[in-house]
Amino acid sequence: MSAVSKCSVMRIPRRRGGFTIIELLVVIAILAVLFSAVIAILSGARTKSRDARRETDIKTIQNALELYLTNARVYPATGGGGVCLGATDGSDTVSPALIAAEAIGRVPKDPQHDCGGNLHYHYTATDPSTYILRFYVETASTGRDPSQPVTVGP
């Protein structure tokens, strides 16, 4: 072979195994989009779960109030105003009354209990024979408006 023919033959460099930086960045971007979608779905599921728990808690409190009424012949008094059930500042006189009457073992609190905001169970005895329980939901998925309190009574 002559010297000219050796130079005219070009070698094609072989690609080494592995991924290029562009390929890795594309995969990372795809994973980030999928991860954010999963987080959004799980977040929605959590709020729906808390709303379902609120509905169950209110039914439990209503049952306890009915047991209290059966024994005491009146609903627990609130001293003229309403109370945040589960308040730790001593303003909740209803929860201790329900527990003392053995109508319930523990009065449930809102999953995101906040007596200063909307996320709590609010009880008002309008007179000895009736009451109002109010609570808020976080999502409209339950058919309720999150900006308006849900009001239930006997």
PDB file of C-alpha atoms in Angstrom:
ATOM      1  CA  MET A   1       0.000   0.000   0.000  1.00  0.00           C
ATOM      2  CA  SER A   2       1.252   3.390  -0.793  1.00  0.00           C
ATOM      3  CA  ALA A   3       1.445   6.307   1.578  1.00  0.00           C
ATOM      4  CA  VAL A   4      -1.324   8.090  -0.280  1.00  0.00           C
ATOM      5  CA  SER A   5      -3.789   5.272   0.118  1.00  0.00           C
ATOM      6  CA  LYS A   6      -3.148   5.065   3.848  1.00  0.00           C
ATOM      7  CA  CYS A   7      -4.018   8.717   4.358  1.00  0.00           C
ATOM      8  CA  SER A   8      -7.168   8.618   2.264  1.00  0.00           C
ATOM      9  CA  VAL A   9      -8.727   5.922   4.428  1.00  0.00           C
ATOM     10  CA  MET A  10     -10.486   7.686   7.278  1.00  0.00           C
ATOM     11  CA  ARG A  11     -11.352   5.948  10.377  1.00  0.00           C
ATOM     12  CA  ILE A  12     -14.786   6.512  11.792  1.00  0.00           C
ATOM     13  CA  PRO A  13     -14.487   6.908  15.519  1.00  0.00           C
ATOM     14  CA  ARG A  14     -16.425   4.322  17.430  1.00  0.00           C
ATOM     15  CA  ARG A  15     -18.949   5.628  19.862  1.00  0.00           C
ATOM     16  CA  ARG A  16     -18.271   4.555  23.369  1.00  0.00           C
ATOM     17  CA  GLY A  17     -21.069   3.068  25.485  1.00  0.00           C
ATOM     18  CA  GLY A  18     -23.167   5.415  27.620  1.00  0.00           C
ATOM     19  CA  PHE A  19     -25.433   8.381  27.139  1.00  0.00           C
ATOM     20  CA  THR A  20     -24.729  11.870  25.979  1.00  0.00           C
ATOM     21  CA  ILE A  21     -25.445  14.817  28.240  1.00  0.00           C
ATOM     22  CA  ILE A  22     -28.389  15.802  26.034  1.00  0.00           C
ATOM     23  CA  GLU A  23     -29.987  12.385  26.399  1.00  0.00           C
ATOM     24  CA  LEU A  24     -29.569  12.514  30.173  1.00  0.00           C
ATOM     25  CA  LEU A  25     -31.080  15.993  30.364  1.00  0.00           C
ATOM     26  CA  VAL A  26     -34.100  14.909  28.299  1.00  0.00           C
ATOM     27  CA  VAL A  27     -34.713  11.931  30.586  1.00  0.00           C
ATOM     28  CA  ILE A  28     -34.401  14.126  33.689  1.00  0.00           C
ATOM     29  CA  ALA A  29     -36.862  16.651  32.231  1.00  0.00           C
ATOM     30  CA  ILE A  30     -39.393  13.914  31.448  1.00  0.00           C
ATOM     31  CA  LEU A  31     -39.069  12.475  34.949  1.00  0.00           C
ATOM     32  CA  ALA A  32     -39.540  15.937  36.487  1.00  0.00           C
ATOM     33  CA  VAL A  33     -42.780  16.474  34.545  1.00  0.00           C
ATOM     34  CA  LEU A  34     -44.098  13.038  35.552  1.00  0.00           C
ATOM     35  CA  PHE A  35     -43.114  13.590  39.188  1.00  0.00           C
ATOM     36  CA  SER A  36     -44.908  16.953  39.356  1.00  0.00           C
ATOM     37  CA  ALA A  37     -48.044  15.385  37.845  1.00  0.00           C
ATOM     38  CA  VAL A  38     -48.012  12.608  40.456  1.00  0.00           C
ATOM     39  CA  ILE A  39     -47.555  15.123  43.278  1.00  0.00           C
ATOM     40  CA  ALA A  40     -50.513  17.169  42.015  1.00  0.00           C
ATOM     41  CA  ILE A  41     -52.716  14.070  41.862  1.00  0.00           C
ATOM     42  CA  LEU A  42     -51.704  12.954  45.363  1.00  0.00           C
ATOM     43  CA  SER A  43     -52.308  16.424  46.768  1.00  0.00           C
ATOM     44  CA  GLY A  44     -55.855  16.376  45.395  1.00  0.00           C
ATOM     45  CA  ALA A  45     -56.405  12.933  46.888  1.00  0.00           C
ATOM     46  CA  ARG A  46     -55.282  14.181  50.310  1.00  0.00           C
ATOM     47  CA  THR A  47     -57.744  17.065  50.331  1.00  0.00           C
ATOM     48  CA  LYS A  48     -60.567  14.762  49.226  1.00  0.00           C
ATOM     49  CA  SER A  49     -59.603  12.378  52.012  1.00  0.00           C
ATOM     50  CA  ARG A  50     -59.688  15.176  54.611  1.00  0.00           C
ATOM     51  CA  ASP A  51     -63.118  16.256  53.357  1.00  0.00           C
ATOM     52  CA  ALA A  52     -64.416  12.692  53.649  1.00  0.00           C
ATOM     53  CA  ARG A  53     -63.054  12.539  57.189  1.00  0.00           C
ATOM     54  CA  ARG A  54     -64.845  15.785  58.041  1.00  0.00           C
ATOM     55  CA  GLU A  55     -68.149  14.297  56.891  1.00  0.00           C
ATOM     56  CA  THR A  56     -67.549  11.190  59.032  1.00  0.00           C
ATOM     57  CA  ASP A  57     -66.466  13.259  62.057  1.00  0.00           C
ATOM     58  CA  ILE A  58     -69.606  15.396  61.880  1.00  0.00           C
ATOM     59  CA  LYS A  59     -71.785  12.259  61.822  1.00  0.00           C
ATOM     60  CA  THR A  60     -69.897  10.981  64.882  1.00  0.00           C
ATOM     61  CA  ILE A  61     -70.409  14.275  66.720  1.00  0.00           C
ATOM     62  CA  GLN A  62     -74.102  14.284  65.775  1.00  0.00           C
ATOM     63  CA  ASN A  63     -74.499  10.762  67.169  1.00  0.00           C
ATOM     64  CA  ALA A  64     -72.798  11.827  70.401  1.00  0.00           C
ATOM     65  CA  LEU A  65     -75.074  14.857  70.680  1.00  0.00           C
ATOM     66  CA  GLU A  66     -78.128  12.637  70.228  1.00  0.00           C
ATOM     67  CA  LEU A  67     -76.881  10.311  72.992  1.00  0.00           C
ATOM     68  CA  TYR A  68     -76.313  13.333  75.211  1.00  0.00           C
ATOM     69  CA  LEU A  69     -79.851  14.544  74.468  1.00  0.00           C
ATOM     70  CA  THR A  70     -81.273  11.128  75.351  1.00  0.00           C
ATOM     71  CA  ASN A  71     -79.597  11.231  78.787  1.00  0.00           C
ATOM     72  CA  ALA A  72     -79.768  14.948  79.666  1.00  0.00           C
ATOM     73  CA  ARG A  73     -82.927  15.864  77.689  1.00  0.00           C
ATOM     74  CA  VAL A  74     -81.138  18.956  76.362  1.00  0.00           C
ATOM     75  CA  TYR A  75     -78.175  19.590  74.086  1.00  0.00           C
ATOM     76  CA  PRO A  76     -74.964  20.895  75.705  1.00  0.00           C
ATOM     77  CA  ALA A  77     -75.141  24.628  76.335  1.00  0.00           C
ATOM     78  CA  THR A  78     -72.531  26.994  74.929  1.00  0.00           C
ATOM     79  CA  GLY A  79     -73.194  30.026  77.100  1.00  0.00           C
ATOM     80  CA  GLY A  80     -74.738  32.138  74.376  1.00  0.00           C
ATOM     81  CA  GLY A  81     -72.079  31.818  71.668  1.00  0.00           C
ATOM     82  CA  GLY A  82     -70.558  29.024  69.674  1.00  0.00           C
ATOM     83  CA  VAL A  83     -67.447  27.038  70.491  1.00  0.00           C
ATOM     84  CA  CYS A  84     -64.632  25.553  68.470  1.00  0.00           C
ATOM     85  CA  LEU A  85     -64.729  21.849  69.292  1.00  0.00           C
ATOM     86  CA  GLY A  86     -61.312  20.740  70.463  1.00  0.00           C
ATOM     87  CA  ALA A  87     -60.093  24.210  71.446  1.00  0.00           C
ATOM     88  CA  THR A  88     -57.226  23.986  73.913  1.00  0.00           C
ATOM     89  CA  ASP A  89     -57.756  27.424  75.478  1.00  0.00           C
ATOM     90  CA  GLY A  90     -60.600  26.243  77.740  1.00  0.00           C
ATOM     91  CA  SER A  91     -63.378  27.755  75.624  1.00  0.00           C
ATOM     92  CA  ASP A  92     -64.662  24.337  74.506  1.00  0.00           C
ATOM     93  CA  THR A  93     -67.209  23.341  77.142  1.00  0.00           C
ATOM     94  CA  VAL A  94     -69.045  20.936  74.851  1.00  0.00           C
ATOM     95  CA  SER A  95     -66.355  18.277  74.306  1.00  0.00           C
ATOM     96  CA  PRO A  96     -65.806  17.712  78.054  1.00  0.00           C
ATOM     97  CA  ALA A  97     -69.590  17.525  78.575  1.00  0.00           C
ATOM     98  CA  LEU A  98     -69.974  14.873  75.858  1.00  0.00           C
ATOM     99  CA  ILE A  99     -67.076  12.852  77.264  1.00  0.00           C
ATOM    100  CA  ALA A 100     -68.326  13.145  80.879  1.00  0.00           C
ATOM    101  CA  ALA A 101     -71.774  11.945  79.788  1.00  0.00           C
ATOM    102  CA  GLU A 102     -70.067   8.987  78.078  1.00  0.00           C
ATOM    103  CA  ALA A 103     -71.669   9.969  74.791  1.00  0.00           C
ATOM    104  CA  ILE A 104     -68.268   9.784  73.101  1.00  0.00           C
ATOM    105  CA  GLY A 105     -64.751   8.750  74.074  1.00  0.00           C
ATOM    106  CA  ARG A 106     -62.969  11.552  72.225  1.00  0.00           C
ATOM    107  CA  VAL A 107     -64.504  14.382  70.236  1.00  0.00           C
ATOM    108  CA  PRO A 108     -62.921  14.440  66.783  1.00  0.00           C
ATOM    109  CA  LYS A 109     -61.121  17.545  65.544  1.00  0.00           C
ATOM    110  CA  ASP A 110     -60.867  18.817  61.991  1.00  0.00           C
ATOM    111  CA  PRO A 111     -57.889  17.163  60.208  1.00  0.00           C
ATOM    112  CA  GLN A 112     -56.279  20.597  59.865  1.00  0.00           C
ATOM    113  CA  HIS A 113     -57.640  21.915  63.161  1.00  0.00           C
ATOM    114  CA  ASP A 114     -57.458  25.715  63.309  1.00  0.00           C
ATOM    115  CA  CYS A 115     -59.790  27.458  65.758  1.00  0.00           C
ATOM    116  CA  GLY A 116     -58.600  30.841  64.484  1.00  0.00           C
ATOM    117  CA  GLY A 117     -59.524  30.079  60.869  1.00  0.00           C
ATOM    118  CA  ASN A 118     -62.221  28.156  59.055  1.00  0.00           C
ATOM    119  CA  LEU A 119     -60.884  24.624  59.449  1.00  0.00           C
ATOM    120  CA  HIS A 120     -62.567  23.515  62.662  1.00  0.00           C
ATOM    121  CA  TYR A 121     -65.869  22.132  63.865  1.00  0.00           C
ATOM    122  CA  HIS A 122     -68.023  24.923  65.292  1.00  0.00           C
ATOM    123  CA  TYR A 123     -70.914  24.080  67.641  1.00  0.00           C
ATOM    124  CA  THR A 124     -73.670  26.449  68.686  1.00  0.00           C
ATOM    125  CA  ALA A 125     -76.612  25.547  70.917  1.00  0.00           C
ATOM    126  CA  THR A 126     -79.389  27.756  69.611  1.00  0.00           C
ATOM    127  CA  ASP A 127     -81.686  26.623  72.445  1.00  0.00           C
ATOM    128  CA  PRO A 128     -81.872  23.508  74.667  1.00  0.00           C
ATOM    129  CA  SER A 129     -83.623  21.507  71.942  1.00  0.00           C
ATOM    130  CA  THR A 130     -81.505  22.311  68.881  1.00  0.00           C
ATOM    131  CA  TYR A 131     -77.964  23.030  67.770  1.00  0.00           C
ATOM    132  CA  ILE A 132     -75.932  24.002  64.725  1.00  0.00           C
ATOM    133  CA  LEU A 133     -72.670  22.349  63.671  1.00  0.00           C
ATOM    134  CA  ARG A 134     -70.603  24.166  61.059  1.00  0.00           C
ATOM    135  CA  PHE A 135     -67.510  23.133  59.153  1.00  0.00           C
ATOM    136  CA  TYR A 136     -65.757  23.922  55.887  1.00  0.00           C
ATOM    137  CA  VAL A 137     -64.539  21.613  53.123  1.00  0.00           C
ATOM    138  CA  GLU A 138     -61.359  22.183  51.122  1.00  0.00           C
ATOM    139  CA  THR A 139     -62.534  21.071  47.678  1.00  0.00           C
ATOM    140  CA  ALA A 140     -65.719  21.274  45.670  1.00  0.00           C
ATOM    141  CA  SER A 141     -65.441  17.568  44.836  1.00  0.00           C
ATOM    142  CA  THR A 142     -67.970  16.706  47.539  1.00  0.00           C
ATOM    143  CA  GLY A 143     -70.576  18.915  45.877  1.00  0.00           C
ATOM    144  CA  ARG A 144     -70.126  21.574  48.544  1.00  0.00           C
ATOM    145  CA  ASP A 145     -68.750  25.094  48.123  1.00  0.00           C
ATOM    146  CA  PRO A 146     -65.400  25.461  49.932  1.00  0.00           C
ATOM    147  CA  SER A 147     -66.021  29.172  50.507  1.00  0.00           C
ATOM    148  CA  GLN A 148     -69.275  28.555  52.399  1.00  0.00           C
ATOM    149  CA  PRO A 149     -69.695  26.743  55.721  1.00  0.00           C
ATOM    150  CA  VAL A 150     -71.569  23.464  55.759  1.00  0.00           C
ATOM    151  CA  THR A 151     -74.281  23.698  58.397  1.00  0.00           C
ATOM    152  CA  VAL A 152     -75.970  20.683  59.971  1.00  0.00           C
ATOM    153  CA  GLY A 153     -78.315  20.234  62.902  1.00  0.00           C
ATOM    154  CA  PRO A 154     -80.607  17.685  64.484  1.00  0.00           C
TER     155      PRO A 154
END
